[in-house]
């Protein structure tokens, strides 16, 4: 069985999170990802949020599996020559530096194309063209400017960012889609192209249902929101607490043990098709004959009362019991799983979604494996590279440099 992207070589200039998560997916899918890092320093995340002194952080190791690391400074003459050779030998150049950084290294897109007309040049930036195009952007800025923060949080509370890294990892995934499409297009055209994903755009794409709601507001209140029917709506989509955002009402309810366990909750969705089963199991058979309750429309105005009644029942069961009782009744629900529970979940270990990896300096650690499962091209998770671990190997085997050329580059501080 071959890897899906075997034979594809990525010149990976990405750093921090958004770019590296994208190239990590390409590496899992079988591409040869050559991560180029600044000599002596490397990706800043190697040293961020360290749990063990002098050892690559989990931040770095968990975003850079299956890659090779080369140290190279393309700003130094000998480094420029090597960088040019790498552009010649690679199919994709990926980067997420501040706008203009690759140009300032002396490699604008026109020059990159001239060196290798087949190369795909893929970038993550904070914003697309416009007033903010030169800004540096991190995760939460993208969440705030892409519509996630204004629409997330308690209905009476302040804007809230989410723990899911939709700005960084979310954009990385979009970048992967662009790179794969450009690779496929190159099969027909013979030419590479520029791929750019702005973090604001990617977050907005993930928040598209909220732009849907913005337009619905013009035609009346958002009936599935907790604010309906007693609260007021302004002229922008408000925060909706834990309301489902889809056509079927849902909410987070307390389960047995909630007084002491911060994760003793479950999400319950009251989809119309199985409402009768749900009403029966919580002891509200009376709702089935009552026109105040027995249609989705009738229930919309009193979702808070409905979830209070459901909660009276869920508080008598632990969250897994709730899952085990409701799922067979076709009532969609999910326990709130803590990271501890997820890390220990045997089924996630069995599918390779949670993997234990061994690292020469830190020892064993857990990571998230490839969530994209291909039937003929399974992914292995290989530990992240040490800084510059593969410099000589890549310069010799990929670029064909000899010992003298490598020595010269080293003397100049280019590698
Ligand atoms: N050799 C020599 N210099 C190198 C190098 C190498 N191998 N790799 C990078 N550098 C240099 C760059 O050339 C740049 O120098 P100049 O400013 O002189 O051109 C410099 O390192 C730093 O680049 P940066 O400005 O991108 O880094 P920063 O820490 O100031 O900003 C970030 C980080 C993430 C805010 C910025 O890169 C950014 O906005 N990126 C685009 C959006 C993005 O991806 N954000 C996600 C961040 S978290 O995933």
CSV table of C-alpha atoms and ligand atoms in Angstrom, one decimal:
chain,number,residue,atom,x,y,z
A,1,UNK,CA,0.0,0.0,0.0
A,2,UNK,CA,1.5,3.3,-1.0
A,3,UNK,CA,1.0,6.6,0.7
A,4,UNK,CA,-1.5,8.9,-1.1
A,5,UNK,CA,1.0,11.7,-1.5
A,6,UNK,CA,4.2,9.7,-2.0
A,7,UNK,CA,6.5,11.5,-4.3
A,8,UNK,CA,5.2,15.0,-3.4
A,9,UNK,CA,7.9,17.1,-1.8
A,10,UNK,CA,7.0,20.1,0.4
A,11,UNK,CA,9.4,23.0,1.1
A,12,UNK,CA,7.9,23.8,4.5
A,13,UNK,CA,8.7,27.3,5.7
A,14,UNK,CA,5.7,27.3,8.1
A,15,UNK,CA,6.0,28.2,11.8
A,16,UNK,CA,3.9,28.4,15.0
A,17,UNK,CA,0.5,26.7,14.4
A,18,UNK,CA,-1.6,27.5,11.3
A,19,UNK,CA,1.0,26.5,8.6
A,20,UNK,CA,2.5,23.6,10.5
A,21,UNK,CA,-0.9,21.9,11.1
A,22,UNK,CA,-1.5,22.0,7.3
A,23,UNK,CA,1.9,20.6,6.3
A,24,UNK,CA,1.6,18.0,9.1
A,25,UNK,CA,-1.5,16.7,7.3
A,26,UNK,CA,0.4,16.5,4.0
A,27,UNK,CA,3.2,14.7,5.8
A,28,UNK,CA,0.7,12.2,7.3
A,29,UNK,CA,-0.7,11.6,3.8
A,30,UNK,CA,2.8,10.7,2.7
A,31,UNK,CA,4.4,13.8,1.3
A,32,UNK,CA,8.1,14.4,2.1
A,33,UNK,CA,7.9,17.6,4.2
A,34,UNK,CA,11.2,19.4,4.6
A,35,UNK,CA,10.8,22.0,7.4
A,36,UNK,CA,13.2,24.8,6.9
A,37,UNK,CA,14.1,26.6,10.2
A,38,UNK,CA,16.3,29.5,11.2
A,39,UNK,CA,19.8,28.2,12.2
A,40,UNK,CA,20.3,28.0,15.9
A,41,UNK,CA,16.8,29.0,16.8
A,42,UNK,CA,14.2,27.1,14.8
A,43,UNK,CA,10.5,27.5,15.0
A,44,UNK,CA,9.7,29.7,18.0
A,45,UNK,CA,7.2,27.1,19.3
A,46,UNK,CA,10.1,24.7,20.1
A,47,UNK,CA,10.7,26.8,23.1
A,48,UNK,CA,7.2,27.9,24.0
A,49,UNK,CA,5.1,26.5,26.9
A,50,UNK,CA,7.9,24.1,27.7
A,51,UNK,CA,7.0,21.4,30.2
A,52,UNK,CA,10.6,20.0,30.3
A,53,UNK,CA,13.6,22.3,30.3
A,54,UNK,CA,15.7,22.3,27.1
A,55,UNK,CA,13.4,19.8,25.4
A,56,UNK,CA,11.2,20.6,22.4
A,57,UNK,CA,7.8,21.7,23.7
A,58,UNK,CA,4.7,19.6,23.2
A,59,UNK,CA,3.4,22.6,21.2
A,60,UNK,CA,6.1,22.0,18.7
A,61,UNK,CA,6.2,18.2,18.7
A,62,UNK,CA,2.4,17.9,18.3
A,63,UNK,CA,2.3,20.1,15.2
A,64,UNK,CA,5.4,18.8,13.4
A,65,UNK,CA,5.1,15.0,13.1
A,66,UNK,CA,6.4,13.1,10.1
A,67,UNK,CA,8.6,16.0,8.9
A,68,UNK,CA,12.3,16.4,8.3
A,69,UNK,CA,14.1,19.5,9.7
A,70,UNK,CA,16.7,21.5,7.9
A,71,UNK,CA,18.3,24.7,9.2
A,72,UNK,CA,18.8,27.3,6.5
A,73,UNK,CA,19.1,31.0,6.3
A,74,UNK,CA,18.0,32.2,2.9
A,75,UNK,CA,19.1,35.7,3.7
A,76,UNK,CA,22.8,34.7,3.5
A,77,UNK,CA,24.4,34.2,0.0
A,78,UNK,CA,25.2,30.5,0.4
A,79,UNK,CA,21.7,30.0,1.9
A,80,UNK,CA,20.1,31.7,-1.1
A,81,UNK,CA,21.8,29.1,-3.4
A,82,UNK,CA,20.5,26.2,-1.3
A,83,UNK,CA,17.1,27.7,-1.1
A,84,UNK,CA,17.0,28.1,-4.8
A,85,UNK,CA,17.9,24.5,-5.2
A,86,UNK,CA,15.2,23.5,-2.8
A,87,UNK,CA,12.6,25.5,-4.8
A,88,UNK,CA,13.8,23.6,-7.9
A,89,UNK,CA,13.3,20.2,-6.2
A,90,UNK,CA,10.0,20.8,-4.4
A,91,UNK,CA,6.4,20.6,-5.6
A,92,UNK,CA,5.1,23.0,-2.9
A,93,UNK,CA,6.4,25.9,-1.0
A,94,UNK,CA,4.3,26.6,2.1
A,95,UNK,CA,4.7,29.5,4.5
A,96,UNK,CA,2.9,31.6,7.1
A,97,UNK,CA,5.3,34.4,7.9
A,98,UNK,CA,4.2,38.0,8.3
A,99,UNK,CA,3.2,39.5,5.0
A,100,UNK,CA,6.2,40.1,2.7
A,101,UNK,CA,8.7,38.0,4.7
A,102,UNK,CA,9.6,35.7,1.8
A,103,UNK,CA,9.8,38.6,-0.6
A,104,UNK,CA,12.3,40.3,1.9
A,105,UNK,CA,14.4,37.1,1.8
A,106,UNK,CA,14.8,37.9,-2.0
A,107,UNK,CA,12.2,35.5,-3.2
A,108,UNK,CA,9.0,37.2,-4.6
A,109,UNK,CA,6.5,34.9,-6.3
A,110,UNK,CA,7.7,36.0,-9.8
A,111,UNK,CA,11.2,34.8,-8.9
A,112,UNK,CA,9.9,31.6,-7.3
A,113,UNK,CA,7.9,30.8,-10.5
A,114,UNK,CA,10.9,31.6,-12.7
A,115,UNK,CA,13.0,29.1,-10.7
A,116,UNK,CA,10.3,26.4,-10.8
A,117,UNK,CA,7.2,27.1,-12.9
A,118,UNK,CA,5.6,23.9,-11.5
A,119,UNK,CA,5.8,24.9,-7.9
A,120,UNK,CA,2.7,25.7,-5.8
A,121,UNK,CA,3.3,28.6,-3.4
A,122,UNK,CA,0.9,28.4,-0.5
A,123,UNK,CA,0.6,31.0,2.2
A,124,UNK,CA,-1.5,31.6,5.3
A,125,UNK,CA,-2.0,35.3,6.2
A,126,UNK,CA,-4.1,36.9,8.9
A,127,UNK,CA,-6.2,39.0,6.5
A,128,UNK,CA,-6.8,39.1,2.8
A,129,UNK,CA,-6.2,42.2,0.7
A,130,UNK,CA,-7.6,45.3,2.3
A,131,UNK,CA,-7.0,47.6,5.2
A,132,UNK,CA,-5.5,45.0,7.5
A,133,UNK,CA,-3.4,43.0,5.0
A,134,UNK,CA,-0.1,43.9,6.7
A,135,UNK,CA,-1.2,42.9,10.2
A,136,UNK,CA,0.3,40.1,12.2
A,137,UNK,CA,-2.4,37.7,13.4
A,138,UNK,CA,-2.7,35.0,16.0
A,139,UNK,CA,-5.5,32.6,16.7
A,140,UNK,CA,-7.8,34.7,18.8
A,141,UNK,CA,-7.5,37.7,16.6
A,142,UNK,CA,-8.8,35.6,13.8
A,143,UNK,CA,-11.6,34.3,16.0
A,144,UNK,CA,-12.5,37.9,16.9
A,145,UNK,CA,-12.4,39.2,13.3
A,146,UNK,CA,-14.0,36.2,11.6
A,147,UNK,CA,-17.3,36.3,13.5
A,148,UNK,CA,-16.6,33.5,16.0
A,149,UNK,CA,-16.2,35.6,19.2
A,150,UNK,CA,-19.2,37.9,18.7
A,151,UNK,CA,-21.4,34.9,18.3
A,152,UNK,CA,-20.0,32.7,21.1
A,153,UNK,CA,-20.7,33.0,24.8
A,154,UNK,CA,-23.5,33.4,27.3
A,155,UNK,CA,-26.4,35.5,26.0
A,156,UNK,CA,-25.7,38.2,28.6
A,157,UNK,CA,-22.0,37.8,28.7
A,158,UNK,CA,-19.0,39.2,26.8
A,159,UNK,CA,-17.7,37.8,23.5
A,160,UNK,CA,-15.9,34.5,24.0
A,161,UNK,CA,-13.2,32.7,22.1
A,162,UNK,CA,-13.4,28.9,21.7
A,163,UNK,CA,-10.8,26.3,22.7
A,164,UNK,CA,-10.9,24.8,19.2
A,165,UNK,CA,-8.1,26.4,17.2
A,166,UNK,CA,-10.3,27.4,14.3
A,167,UNK,CA,-8.1,30.3,13.3
A,168,UNK,CA,-4.9,28.4,13.2
A,169,UNK,CA,-5.6,24.7,12.6
A,170,UNK,CA,-8.8,25.7,10.8
A,171,UNK,CA,-6.9,27.8,8.3
A,172,UNK,CA,-4.2,25.1,8.0
A,173,UNK,CA,-6.9,22.6,6.9
A,174,UNK,CA,-8.2,25.1,4.3
A,175,UNK,CA,-4.6,25.5,3.0
A,176,UNK,CA,-4.3,21.8,2.6
A,177,UNK,CA,-7.5,21.8,0.4
A,178,UNK,CA,-6.0,24.6,-1.7
A,179,UNK,CA,-2.6,22.8,-2.1
A,180,UNK,CA,-4.2,19.5,-3.1
A,181,UNK,CA,-6.5,21.2,-5.7
A,182,UNK,CA,-3.4,23.1,-7.1
A,183,UNK,CA,-1.5,19.8,-7.3
A,184,UNK,CA,-4.4,18.2,-9.2
A,185,UNK,CA,-4.7,21.2,-11.5
A,186,UNK,CA,-1.0,21.0,-12.2
A,187,UNK,CA,-1.5,17.6,-13.7
A,188,UNK,CA,-3.6,19.2,-16.4
A,189,UNK,CA,-1.9,22.6,-16.8
A,190,UNK,CA,1.7,21.7,-16.1
A,191,UNK,CA,1.9,24.9,-14.0
A,192,UNK,CA,2.0,25.7,-10.4
A,193,UNK,CA,0.0,28.5,-8.8
A,194,UNK,CA,-0.4,30.7,-5.8
A,195,UNK,CA,-2.7,29.5,-2.9
A,196,UNK,CA,-3.5,32.0,-0.2
A,197,UNK,CA,-5.8,31.5,2.8
A,198,UNK,CA,-6.6,34.3,5.2
A,199,UNK,CA,-7.3,33.3,8.8
A,200,UNK,CA,-10.2,35.8,8.9
A,201,UNK,CA,-11.8,34.1,5.8
A,202,UNK,CA,-11.3,30.6,7.2
A,203,UNK,CA,-12.9,31.5,10.5
A,204,UNK,CA,-15.8,33.2,8.7
A,205,UNK,CA,-16.2,30.1,6.5
A,206,UNK,CA,-16.5,28.0,9.7
A,207,UNK,CA,-19.1,30.6,11.0
A,208,UNK,CA,-21.2,30.7,7.9
A,209,UNK,CA,-24.4,29.7,9.8
A,210,UNK,CA,-24.0,32.9,11.7
A,211,UNK,CA,-24.1,35.0,8.5
A,212,UNK,CA,-27.2,32.9,7.6
A,213,UNK,CA,-28.7,34.1,10.9
A,214,UNK,CA,-27.7,37.7,10.3
A,215,UNK,CA,-29.9,37.7,7.2
A,216,UNK,CA,-32.7,35.8,8.9
A,217,UNK,CA,-32.8,38.6,11.5
A,218,UNK,CA,-34.3,40.9,8.9
A,219,UNK,CA,-37.4,38.7,8.8
A,220,UNK,CA,-38.0,38.4,12.5
A,221,UNK,CA,-36.5,37.0,15.7
A,222,UNK,CA,-34.4,33.9,15.7
A,223,UNK,CA,-36.8,31.5,17.2
A,224,UNK,CA,-34.3,28.8,18.1
A,225,UNK,CA,-32.3,31.3,20.2
A,226,UNK,CA,-32.7,31.4,24.0
A,227,UNK,CA,-33.7,35.1,23.6
A,228,UNK,CA,-36.9,34.1,21.9
A,229,UNK,CA,-39.7,34.9,22.8
A,230,UNK,CA,-39.1,37.1,25.8
A,231,UNK,CA,-35.7,38.7,25.1
A,232,UNK,CA,-34.9,41.3,22.5
A,233,UNK,CA,-32.8,41.1,19.4
A,234,UNK,CA,-30.5,43.9,18.2
A,235,UNK,CA,-29.4,44.4,14.7
A,236,UNK,CA,-26.6,41.8,14.8
A,237,UNK,CA,-26.6,38.1,15.5
A,238,UNK,CA,-26.3,37.7,19.3
A,239,UNK,CA,-24.6,35.1,21.4
A,240,UNK,CA,-26.7,32.0,21.8
A,241,UNK,CA,-25.2,30.2,24.9
A,242,UNK,CA,-25.3,26.5,24.0
A,243,UNK,CA,-28.2,26.6,21.6
A,244,UNK,CA,-27.6,24.2,18.7
A,245,UNK,CA,-27.4,26.6,15.7
A,246,UNK,CA,-29.2,24.1,13.6
A,247,UNK,CA,-32.9,23.4,13.0
A,248,UNK,CA,-33.2,21.0,15.9
A,249,UNK,CA,-33.1,22.6,19.4
A,250,UNK,CA,-30.3,21.4,21.7
A,251,UNK,CA,-28.8,22.4,25.0
A,252,UNK,CA,-26.3,21.3,27.6
A,253,UNK,CA,-27.9,19.8,30.7
A,254,UNK,CA,-26.5,18.8,34.1
A,255,UNK,CA,-26.0,15.1,34.8
A,256,UNK,CA,-25.4,13.2,38.1
A,257,UNK,CA,-22.4,14.5,39.9
A,258,UNK,CA,-22.4,18.0,38.3
A,259,UNK,CA,-22.0,19.6,41.8
A,260,UNK,CA,-18.4,18.4,42.0
A,261,UNK,CA,-17.4,17.3,38.5
A,262,UNK,CA,-17.0,20.2,36.1
A,263,UNK,CA,-17.7,17.9,33.1
A,264,UNK,CA,-20.8,16.1,34.3
A,265,UNK,CA,-23.0,17.4,31.6
A,266,UNK,CA,-24.5,16.1,28.3
A,267,UNK,CA,-25.7,17.8,25.1
A,268,UNK,CA,-29.2,16.7,24.2
A,269,UNK,CA,-30.9,17.4,20.9
A,270,UNK,CA,-34.7,17.3,20.8
A,271,UNK,CA,-35.1,16.3,17.2
A,272,UNK,CA,-38.7,16.2,16.2
A,273,UNK,CA,-38.5,12.6,14.8
A,274,UNK,CA,-37.7,11.1,18.3
A,275,UNK,CA,-39.4,13.7,20.6
A,276,UNK,CA,-42.1,11.2,21.7
A,277,UNK,CA,-39.4,8.7,22.9
A,278,UNK,CA,-37.6,11.5,24.7
A,279,UNK,CA,-40.8,12.8,26.4
A,280,UNK,CA,-41.7,9.2,27.5
A,281,UNK,CA,-38.3,8.4,29.0
A,282,UNK,CA,-38.2,11.7,31.0
A,283,UNK,CA,-41.7,11.0,32.3
A,284,UNK,CA,-43.6,13.5,30.2
A,285,UNK,CA,-46.0,11.4,28.3
A,286,UNK,CA,-48.5,14.2,29.0
A,287,UNK,CA,-46.7,16.3,26.4
A,288,UNK,CA,-47.6,14.0,23.6
A,289,UNK,CA,-51.3,14.8,23.7
A,290,UNK,CA,-50.9,18.4,24.6
A,291,UNK,CA,-51.0,20.9,21.8
A,292,UNK,CA,-48.9,23.3,23.9
A,293,UNK,CA,-46.0,20.7,23.5
A,294,UNK,CA,-46.6,18.2,20.8
A,295,UNK,CA,-45.3,20.2,17.8
A,296,UNK,CA,-41.9,21.7,17.3
A,297,UNK,CA,-43.5,25.1,16.7
A,298,UNK,CA,-45.4,25.0,19.9
A,299,UNK,CA,-42.2,24.1,21.8
A,300,UNK,CA,-40.1,26.8,20.3
A,301,UNK,CA,-41.4,29.5,22.7
A,302,UNK,CA,-40.6,27.4,25.8
A,303,UNK,CA,-37.3,25.7,25.1
A,304,UNK,CA,-35.9,26.8,28.5
A,305,UNK,CA,-38.8,25.0,30.3
A,306,UNK,CA,-38.4,22.0,28.1
A,307,UNK,CA,-34.6,21.7,28.8
A,308,UNK,CA,-35.3,22.3,32.6
A,309,UNK,CA,-37.6,19.2,32.5
A,310,UNK,CA,-35.1,17.1,30.6
A,311,UNK,CA,-32.4,18.2,33.0
A,312,UNK,CA,-34.5,17.0,36.0
A,313,UNK,CA,-34.2,13.5,34.4
A,314,UNK,CA,-30.5,13.8,33.3
A,315,UNK,CA,-29.5,14.9,36.8
A,316,UNK,CA,-30.5,11.4,38.0
A,317,UNK,CA,-28.1,9.7,35.6
A,318,UNK,CA,-24.5,10.0,34.9
A,319,UNK,CA,-23.5,11.4,31.5
A,320,UNK,CA,-22.6,8.0,30.0
A,321,UNK,CA,-25.9,6.5,31.2
A,322,UNK,CA,-27.7,9.4,29.5
A,323,UNK,CA,-25.9,8.6,26.3
A,324,UNK,CA,-26.6,4.8,26.6
A,325,UNK,CA,-30.3,5.4,27.2
A,326,UNK,CA,-31.0,8.1,24.7
A,327,UNK,CA,-29.0,6.9,21.7
A,328,UNK,CA,-31.1,3.7,21.2
A,329,UNK,CA,-34.2,5.9,21.2
A,330,UNK,CA,-32.6,8.0,18.3
A,331,UNK,CA,-32.3,11.0,20.5
A,332,UNK,CA,-28.9,12.5,19.5
A,333,UNK,CA,-26.9,13.3,22.6
A,334,UNK,CA,-23.2,13.5,23.7
A,335,UNK,CA,-21.5,13.5,27.0
A,336,UNK,CA,-19.2,16.4,27.7
A,337,UNK,CA,-15.9,14.5,27.6
A,338,UNK,CA,-12.9,16.0,29.4
A,339,UNK,CA,-9.4,16.0,27.8
A,340,UNK,CA,-8.5,13.4,30.4
A,341,UNK,CA,-11.3,11.1,29.4
A,342,UNK,CA,-10.5,11.6,25.7
A,343,UNK,CA,-6.8,10.8,26.3
A,344,UNK,CA,-7.8,7.6,28.0
A,345,UNK,CA,-10.5,6.5,25.6
A,346,UNK,CA,-9.7,3.1,24.2
A,347,UNK,CA,-11.7,3.5,20.9
A,348,UNK,CA,-9.7,6.6,20.0
A,349,UNK,CA,-6.4,4.7,20.7
A,350,UNK,CA,-7.7,1.8,18.5
A,351,UNK,CA,-8.3,4.1,15.5
A,352,UNK,CA,-5.0,5.9,15.8
A,353,UNK,CA,-6.8,9.2,16.6
A,354,UNK,CA,-4.9,9.3,19.9
A,355,UNK,CA,-1.4,8.0,19.6
A,356,UNK,CA,1.5,7.5,21.9
A,357,UNK,CA,4.8,8.6,20.4
A,358,UNK,CA,8.4,8.2,21.6
A,359,UNK,CA,10.8,11.1,21.4
A,360,UNK,CA,14.5,10.8,22.0
A,361,UNK,CA,14.6,13.7,24.4
A,362,UNK,CA,11.2,13.8,26.1
A,363,UNK,CA,10.3,10.2,26.1
A,364,UNK,CA,6.7,9.0,25.5
A,365,UNK,CA,3.9,11.5,24.9
A,366,UNK,CA,0.4,11.5,23.5
A,367,UNK,CA,-0.7,13.2,20.4
A,368,UNK,CA,-3.6,13.4,18.0
A,369,UNK,CA,-3.0,11.3,14.9
A,370,UNK,CA,-4.4,11.9,11.5
A,371,UNK,CA,-8.1,12.4,11.7
A,372,UNK,CA,-8.4,11.8,7.9
A,373,UNK,CA,-8.6,8.0,7.4
A,374,UNK,CA,-7.8,6.6,3.9
A,375,UNK,CA,-8.5,3.0,3.3
A,376,UNK,CA,-5.5,2.3,1.1
A,377,UNK,CA,-3.1,4.8,2.6
A,378,UNK,CA,-3.1,4.5,6.4
A,379,UNK,CA,-1.0,7.1,8.3
A,380,UNK,CA,1.8,6.3,10.8
A,381,UNK,CA,2.7,9.0,13.2
A,382,UNK,CA,6.5,9.7,13.3
A,383,UNK,CA,7.9,11.9,16.1
A,384,UNK,CA,8.8,15.5,15.2
A,385,UNK,CA,12.4,16.2,14.1
A,386,UNK,CA,15.1,17.8,16.3
A,387,UNK,CA,16.3,21.1,15.0
A,388,UNK,CA,18.4,20.6,11.9
A,389,UNK,CA,18.3,16.8,12.3
A,390,UNK,CA,18.1,16.2,8.6
A,391,UNK,CA,20.2,19.2,7.2
A,392,UNK,CA,23.0,17.1,5.8
A,393,UNK,CA,20.8,14.2,4.7
A,394,UNK,CA,18.6,16.6,2.7
A,395,UNK,CA,21.4,18.7,1.2
A,396,UNK,CA,23.2,15.5,0.0
A,397,UNK,CA,20.3,13.2,-1.1
A,398,UNK,CA,17.7,15.7,-2.3
A,399,UNK,CA,20.0,18.5,-3.6
A,400,UNK,CA,23.2,16.5,-4.4
A,401,UNK,CA,25.5,18.9,-2.5
A,402,UNK,CA,29.0,17.6,-1.7
A,403,UNK,CA,31.0,17.9,1.5
A,404,UNK,CA,32.8,21.0,0.4
A,405,UNK,CA,29.6,22.9,-0.5
A,406,UNK,CA,28.1,21.9,2.8
A,407,UNK,CA,31.2,23.0,4.7
A,408,UNK,CA,31.2,26.4,2.9
A,409,UNK,CA,27.5,27.0,3.8
A,410,UNK,CA,28.2,26.0,7.4
A,411,UNK,CA,31.1,28.4,7.6
A,412,UNK,CA,28.9,31.3,6.3
A,413,UNK,CA,26.3,30.4,9.0
A,414,UNK,CA,23.8,29.7,6.2
A,415,UNK,CA,23.0,26.2,7.6
B,1,LIG,N1,16.3,32.3,8.3
B,1,LIG,C1,16.4,33.6,8.5
B,1,LIG,N2,15.3,34.4,8.8
B,1,LIG,C2,14.1,33.8,9.0
B,1,LIG,C3,14.0,32.4,8.8
B,1,LIG,C4,15.1,31.6,8.4
B,1,LIG,N3,15.0,30.3,8.2
B,1,LIG,N4,12.7,32.1,9.0
B,1,LIG,C5,12.1,33.2,9.3
B,1,LIG,N5,12.9,34.3,9.3
B,1,LIG,C6,12.7,35.7,9.5
B,1,LIG,C7,11.7,36.2,8.5
B,1,LIG,O1,12.4,36.5,7.4
B,1,LIG,C8,11.2,37.5,9.3
B,1,LIG,O2,12.1,38.5,9.1
B,1,LIG,P1,11.8,40.0,8.5
B,1,LIG,O3,10.7,40.5,9.4
B,1,LIG,O4,13.1,40.7,8.6
B,1,LIG,O5,11.3,39.8,7.2
B,1,LIG,C9,11.3,37.0,10.7
B,1,LIG,O6,12.0,35.8,10.8
B,1,LIG,C10,10.1,36.8,11.5
B,1,LIG,O7,8.9,36.5,10.8
B,1,LIG,P2,7.5,36.9,11.3
B,1,LIG,O8,7.4,38.4,11.2
B,1,LIG,O9,6.6,36.1,10.5
B,1,LIG,O10,7.5,36.5,12.9
B,1,LIG,P3,6.8,37.1,14.1
B,1,LIG,O11,7.2,36.2,15.3
B,1,LIG,O12,7.0,38.5,14.3
B,1,LIG,O13,5.2,37.0,13.8
B,1,LIG,C11,3.2,35.8,13.3
B,1,LIG,C12,4.6,35.7,14.0
B,1,LIG,C13,2.6,34.4,13.4
B,1,LIG,C14,2.3,36.8,14.0
B,1,LIG,C15,3.4,36.2,11.8
B,1,LIG,O14,4.3,35.3,11.2
B,1,LIG,C16,2.1,36.2,11.0
B,1,LIG,O15,1.2,37.1,11.2
B,1,LIG,N6,1.9,35.2,10.2
B,1,LIG,C17,0.7,35.1,9.3
B,1,LIG,C18,-0.5,34.7,10.0
B,1,LIG,C19,-0.3,33.4,10.7
B,1,LIG,O16,0.0,32.4,10.2
B,1,LIG,N7,-0.7,33.4,12.0
B,1,LIG,C20,-0.7,32.2,12.7
B,1,LIG,C21,0.1,32.3,13.9
B,1,LIG,S1,-0.1,31.0,15.0
B,1,LIG,O17,-0.3,29.8,14.0
